[in-house]
Amino acid sequence: MRPDYRRDGFTLVELLVVIAIIAVLILLLLPAVNAAREAARRAQCQNNIKNITLAVVNYESALRKLPIGINCGEGSMWSMHILPYMEEENLRNIMTVGENKRGNFQWAHPGPYRRPLKKYYENIQAVETTISLFRCPTAPMPSNQYDVSSDSWHVMARAPSSYLACASGLVTNQNVPRCLTNTRSTKMDGVMYGHSKDDPARPIELKKIEDGTSKTIMIGEALHDSITVARRGRRPESAHGDRKDHWYIGSDDIDIYNDASEALGSTGVLPNLQLQFECTIKTSRRAECQALQLSFSSAHPGIIMAGMCDGSVRAVEESIDATVWSGMGTRSGQTSLKQRLPR
């Protein structure tokens, strides 16, 4: 009787072939999986901007004016004013802005701290609060970072932001004019610009946007440079700004008339601007560094998401014509309406 040589399993060669086939299939599927994940993150980012712009629109509907972009000498940002319109009224209520007889309500602390629970430091707790609507899920940044202002005041766990309000379609330097204020001389042309006691600004009403609310940018994405912020550690930032850092609610730098780009951007700078050198206090190419800080930018491949003044959200290609992009940031006719957006 002959022995039975039938096999119950794979040979080594067959097993290797099967493994190779599975590996190839996985490699073919990975781009599709990654694309699906990015599509979901992009949709979430779009939803964030939608909710933020609607909060601003509701603010304008209630008060008949858009919020001030930043208030120099006080420190508050546009994002603080819309908190009650995005279901964050409790957070808004713990904050106090300005000064009274007992002292100043601060956005930072003179040095490192353990628990800044005194009444005059409640604003610090607010800027350390992570708000998911201000974070693009594609953006590579931590939930909180150590930040030191230009006058060496500290926030040990400040929450970064992914979104800036549009102050201008022409400005490329956050210090000219200082605080990006809108006065008779500066004529800031965006929808949310700076204000100060020295240069008081009158807020804009939506009906005053002559180019049309659907064609004018209100909010745009901006990449917070968490790597540079972490590398600089506890070193104070230059008064002129030497890092692309973006935050929300309030700021000690803005309180002392510095670094408007923490909350404001300009379409006078092309989207996704990149420099091939590091911006430092000693750099001789300060103009380019100032432009970088005001630029709208994104981690989404090839585009940035922008919220328009009518509450809609558009994906803008980074290859957009500079003149068209500049006009999208103005409220009153830097380009003709036919040129404003690609069809």
Coordinates of C-alpha atoms in Angstrom, one line a residue:
M1 CA 0.0 0.0 0.0
R2 CA 1.4 3.4 -1.0
P3 CA 1.8 6.1 1.6
D4 CA -0.5 9.2 1.4
Y5 CA 1.7 12.3 0.6
R6 CA -1.2 14.8 0.5
R7 CA -0.3 18.2 2.2
D8 CA -2.5 20.0 4.7
G9 CA -0.8 23.4 4.4
F10 CA 1.2 25.8 2.3
T11 CA 4.8 25.4 1.3
L12 CA 7.2 28.2 2.3
V13 CA 7.2 29.6 -1.3
E14 CA 3.4 29.7 -1.4
L15 CA 3.2 31.4 2.0
L16 CA 5.7 34.0 0.9
V17 CA 3.7 34.7 -2.3
V18 CA 0.5 35.1 -0.2
I19 CA 2.2 37.5 2.1
A20 CA 3.6 39.5 -0.8
I21 CA 0.1 39.8 -2.4
I22 CA -1.4 41.0 0.9
A23 CA 1.4 43.5 1.3
V24 CA 0.8 44.9 -2.2
L25 CA -2.9 45.1 -1.5
I26 CA -2.3 47.0 1.7
L27 CA 0.1 49.4 -0.1
L28 CA -2.6 50.0 -2.7
L29 CA -5.2 50.7 -0.1
L30 CA -3.2 53.0 2.1
P31 CA -3.4 56.1 -0.2
A32 CA -7.2 55.6 -0.4
V33 CA -7.4 55.2 3.4
N34 CA -5.3 58.3 4.0
A35 CA -7.3 60.3 1.5
A36 CA -10.5 59.3 3.2
R37 CA -9.1 60.4 6.6
E38 CA -8.0 63.7 5.2
A39 CA -11.4 64.2 3.6
A40 CA -13.0 63.7 7.0
R41 CA -10.5 66.1 8.6
R42 CA -11.1 68.7 5.9
A43 CA -14.8 68.4 6.4
Q44 CA -14.4 68.9 10.1
C45 CA -12.2 72.0 9.5
Q46 CA -14.9 73.3 7.1
N47 CA -17.5 72.7 9.8
N48 CA -15.4 74.6 12.3
I49 CA -15.0 77.6 10.1
K50 CA -18.8 77.5 9.3
N51 CA -19.7 77.6 13.0
I52 CA -17.2 80.4 13.7
T53 CA -18.4 82.6 10.8
L54 CA -22.0 82.0 11.8
A55 CA -21.1 83.0 15.4
V56 CA -19.7 86.3 14.0
V57 CA -22.7 86.8 11.8
N58 CA -25.0 86.3 14.8
Y59 CA -22.9 88.7 16.9
E60 CA -23.4 91.3 14.1
S61 CA -27.1 90.6 14.0
A62 CA -27.4 91.2 17.7
L63 CA -25.1 94.2 18.1
R64 CA -25.3 95.7 14.5
K65 CA -21.6 95.6 14.1
L66 CA -18.8 93.0 13.6
P67 CA -16.4 92.4 16.5
I68 CA -13.2 94.4 16.7
G69 CA -10.3 92.2 15.4
I70 CA -8.0 93.1 18.3
N71 CA -8.1 95.7 21.1
C72 CA -4.6 97.0 21.7
G73 CA -4.1 98.3 25.2
E74 CA -6.7 95.9 26.5
G75 CA -5.6 92.6 24.9
S76 CA -8.9 91.1 23.8
M77 CA -9.4 89.4 20.4
W78 CA -12.4 88.9 18.1
S79 CA -12.6 85.3 19.2
M80 CA -13.4 86.4 22.8
H81 CA -16.4 88.5 21.8
I82 CA -18.1 85.6 19.9
L83 CA -17.8 83.0 22.6
P84 CA -21.5 83.5 23.8
Y85 CA -22.6 82.8 20.2
M86 CA -20.7 79.5 20.0
E87 CA -22.0 77.9 23.2
E88 CA -19.1 79.2 25.3
E89 CA -20.9 81.8 27.4
N90 CA -19.6 80.4 30.7
L91 CA -16.0 80.8 29.6
R92 CA -16.7 84.4 28.5
N93 CA -18.3 85.1 31.9
I94 CA -15.2 84.2 33.9
M95 CA -13.1 86.9 32.0
T96 CA -12.8 90.6 32.7
V97 CA -11.1 93.0 30.3
G98 CA -9.6 96.4 31.0
E99 CA -8.7 97.8 34.4
N100 CA -10.4 98.9 37.5
K101 CA -9.4 100.5 40.8
R102 CA -7.9 97.3 42.1
G103 CA -5.6 96.6 39.2
N104 CA -5.3 95.1 35.7
F105 CA -6.9 91.9 34.5
Q106 CA -4.0 90.0 32.9
W107 CA -3.7 87.7 30.0
A108 CA -0.3 86.4 31.3
H109 CA 1.7 86.1 34.5
P110 CA 5.0 87.8 35.4
G111 CA 6.8 84.4 35.6
P112 CA 6.1 80.7 35.8
Y113 CA 3.2 79.8 38.2
R114 CA 1.5 76.8 39.8
R115 CA -2.1 77.8 40.1
P116 CA -2.9 81.4 39.0
L117 CA -6.4 81.3 40.6
K118 CA -6.5 84.9 41.8
K119 CA -9.4 86.9 40.4
Y120 CA -7.0 89.0 38.3
Y121 CA -5.6 85.9 36.6
E122 CA -8.8 84.3 35.5
N123 CA -8.1 85.4 32.0
I124 CA -5.1 83.1 32.0
Q125 CA -7.3 80.2 32.7
A126 CA -9.4 81.2 29.7
V127 CA -6.5 81.3 27.2
E128 CA -5.4 77.9 28.5
T129 CA -8.8 76.4 27.7
T130 CA -8.8 74.2 24.6
I131 CA -11.8 74.9 22.3
S132 CA -12.2 72.4 19.6
L133 CA -13.8 74.8 17.1
F134 CA -10.6 76.8 16.9
R135 CA -8.5 73.8 16.0
C136 CA -8.2 72.3 12.5
P137 CA -7.8 68.5 12.9
T138 CA -5.3 68.4 10.1
A139 CA -3.0 71.0 11.6
P140 CA 0.0 69.5 13.4
M141 CA -0.1 71.3 16.7
P142 CA -0.4 70.3 20.4
S143 CA -3.4 71.2 22.5
N144 CA -1.3 73.6 24.7
Q145 CA 2.1 75.3 24.5
Y146 CA 4.3 77.4 26.8
D147 CA 4.3 81.0 25.5
V148 CA 6.3 84.1 26.6
S149 CA 5.3 87.5 25.4
S150 CA 7.7 90.2 24.3
D151 CA 7.8 91.8 27.8
S152 CA 8.5 88.4 29.3
W153 CA 5.1 87.5 30.8
H154 CA 4.2 83.8 30.8
V155 CA 1.3 81.5 29.9
M156 CA 2.4 78.0 30.7
A157 CA -0.2 76.1 28.7
R158 CA -1.6 78.5 26.2
A159 CA -4.0 77.0 23.6
P160 CA -3.1 77.7 20.0
S161 CA -5.5 78.5 17.2
S162 CA -5.9 77.5 13.5
Y163 CA -7.9 80.5 12.4
L164 CA -7.3 84.2 11.8
A165 CA -9.7 87.0 11.1
C166 CA -9.0 89.0 7.9
A167 CA -7.9 92.6 8.7
S168 CA -6.8 93.6 5.2
G169 CA -6.2 92.7 1.6
L170 CA -3.2 94.9 1.2
V171 CA -1.1 95.0 4.4
T172 CA 2.1 92.8 4.5
N173 CA 3.5 94.1 7.8
Q174 CA 1.7 93.7 11.1
N175 CA 3.4 96.8 12.5
V176 CA 2.4 99.1 9.7
P177 CA 0.1 100.5 10.8
R178 CA 0.6 99.5 14.4
C179 CA -2.1 97.1 15.7
L180 CA -3.6 97.1 12.1
T181 CA -6.0 99.9 13.2
N182 CA -8.5 101.4 10.9
T183 CA -8.3 105.2 10.9
R184 CA -8.7 108.0 8.4
S185 CA -5.0 107.8 7.7
T186 CA -4.6 104.0 7.6
K187 CA -8.0 103.0 6.1
M188 CA -7.7 99.3 6.9
D189 CA -9.7 97.5 4.3
G190 CA -10.7 94.2 5.8
V191 CA -13.7 93.4 8.0
M192 CA -12.1 92.8 11.4
Y193 CA -9.1 95.0 12.1
G194 CA -7.3 96.5 15.2
H195 CA -8.5 99.1 17.6
S196 CA -6.7 101.1 20.3
K197 CA -7.3 104.1 22.6
D198 CA -4.9 106.2 20.5
D199 CA -6.5 105.1 17.2
P200 CA -10.1 104.3 18.0
A201 CA -11.8 102.3 15.2
R202 CA -15.4 102.1 14.3
P203 CA -16.5 98.5 13.7
I204 CA -17.9 97.4 10.3
E205 CA -21.6 96.5 9.7
L206 CA -22.2 93.7 7.2
K207 CA -24.3 96.0 5.1
K208 CA -21.3 98.2 4.6
I209 CA -19.4 95.5 2.8
E210 CA -19.7 96.9 -0.7
D211 CA -18.1 94.0 -2.6
G212 CA -20.7 91.5 -1.3
T213 CA -20.7 89.3 1.8
S214 CA -20.3 86.1 -0.3
K215 CA -17.2 87.5 -2.0
T216 CA -15.3 88.8 1.1
I217 CA -13.3 86.7 3.5
M218 CA -14.0 86.9 7.2
I219 CA -12.0 84.0 8.6
G220 CA -9.2 81.9 7.2
E221 CA -6.9 79.1 8.2
A222 CA -3.4 79.8 9.4
L223 CA -0.8 77.3 10.5
H224 CA 0.5 77.9 14.0
D225 CA 4.3 77.1 14.0
S226 CA 4.3 74.9 17.1
I227 CA 7.9 73.7 16.3
T228 CA 9.4 77.1 16.5
V229 CA 7.3 78.1 19.6
A230 CA 8.6 74.9 21.3
R231 CA 12.2 75.5 20.3
R232 CA 12.2 79.1 21.5
G233 CA 11.0 77.8 24.9
R234 CA 10.9 80.5 27.5
R235 CA 12.7 83.1 25.5
P236 CA 10.5 86.2 24.9
E237 CA 9.3 87.0 21.4
S238 CA 10.6 90.1 19.7
A239 CA 8.3 93.1 19.9
H240 CA 8.1 93.0 16.1
G241 CA 7.3 89.3 16.1
D242 CA 9.8 86.6 15.2
R243 CA 7.6 83.5 15.0
K244 CA 4.3 82.5 13.3
D245 CA 2.2 81.9 16.4
H246 CA -1.6 82.2 16.5
W247 CA -3.9 82.1 19.5
Y248 CA -7.4 83.0 20.6
I249 CA -9.4 85.0 23.2
G250 CA -6.7 87.4 24.4
S251 CA -3.0 88.3 24.6
D252 CA -0.5 90.1 26.7
D253 CA 1.4 91.1 23.5
I254 CA -1.7 92.7 22.1
D255 CA -2.3 94.4 25.5
I256 CA 1.1 96.1 25.0
Y257 CA 0.5 97.0 21.3
N258 CA 2.5 94.1 19.7
D259 CA 2.0 91.1 17.5
A260 CA -1.4 91.7 15.8
S261 CA -0.8 88.5 13.7
E262 CA -1.6 86.4 16.8
A263 CA -5.3 87.0 15.8
L264 CA -5.3 88.7 12.4
G265 CA -4.2 87.9 8.9
S266 CA -4.0 89.6 5.5
T267 CA -4.7 88.5 1.9
G268 CA -2.0 91.0 0.9
V269 CA 0.2 87.9 1.4
L270 CA -0.2 84.9 -0.8
P271 CA -1.7 81.8 0.9
N272 CA 0.7 79.0 2.1
L273 CA 3.7 81.4 1.9
Q274 CA 6.9 79.5 2.8
L275 CA 10.4 80.9 3.6
Q276 CA 13.7 79.1 3.1
F277 CA 15.3 80.6 6.2
E278 CA 14.4 80.9 9.9
C279 CA 12.9 84.2 11.2
T280 CA 14.8 85.4 14.3
I281 CA 15.2 88.7 16.1
K282 CA 18.5 89.3 14.2
T283 CA 17.3 88.5 10.7
S284 CA 18.0 91.0 8.0
R285 CA 14.9 89.9 6.1
R286 CA 12.4 91.1 8.6
A287 CA 9.9 92.2 5.9
E288 CA 9.5 88.7 4.6
C289 CA 9.1 87.4 8.2
Q290 CA 6.4 90.0 8.9
A291 CA 4.5 88.8 5.7
L292 CA 4.8 85.2 6.8
Q293 CA 3.1 85.9 10.1
L294 CA 0.2 87.5 8.4
S295 CA -0.3 84.8 5.8
F296 CA -3.2 82.4 5.7
S297 CA -2.0 78.8 5.5
S298 CA -3.1 75.3 5.8
A299 CA -2.1 71.6 6.2
H300 CA -4.6 70.6 3.6
P301 CA -2.8 69.7 0.4
G302 CA -2.9 72.6 -2.1
I303 CA -5.7 74.6 -0.5
I304 CA -6.8 76.7 2.5
M305 CA -10.3 76.9 3.8
A306 CA -11.8 80.4 4.1
G307 CA -15.1 81.6 5.8
M308 CA -16.9 84.3 3.9
C309 CA -19.0 87.1 5.4
D310 CA -22.3 85.4 4.4
G311 CA -21.4 82.4 6.5
S312 CA -20.3 80.2 3.6
V313 CA -17.0 78.3 3.4
R314 CA -14.8 78.1 0.3
A315 CA -11.7 76.1 -0.5
V316 CA -9.1 78.5 -2.0
E317 CA -6.3 77.0 -4.1
E318 CA -2.8 78.1 -3.1
S319 CA -2.1 78.9 -6.7
I320 CA -4.7 81.7 -6.8
D321 CA -3.8 84.9 -8.6
A322 CA -2.3 87.4 -6.2
T323 CA -4.6 90.2 -7.3
V324 CA -7.7 88.1 -6.9
W325 CA -6.6 86.9 -3.5
S326 CA -5.9 90.4 -2.4
G327 CA -9.3 91.5 -3.5
M328 CA -11.0 88.7 -1.5
G329 CA -9.7 90.2 1.7
T330 CA -11.1 93.7 1.1
R331 CA -14.6 94.9 1.8
S332 CA -14.7 97.7 -0.8
G333 CA -13.4 97.1 -4.3
Q334 CA -9.7 96.4 -4.8
T335 CA -10.7 94.2 -7.9
S336 CA -13.9 94.0 -9.9
L337 CA -16.5 91.6 -8.9
K338 CA -16.0 89.4 -12.0
Q339 CA -12.4 88.9 -11.0
R340 CA -13.1 88.1 -7.3
L341 CA -13.4 84.3 -7.4
P342 CA -12.5 81.7 -9.9
R343 CA -15.6 80.1 -11.5

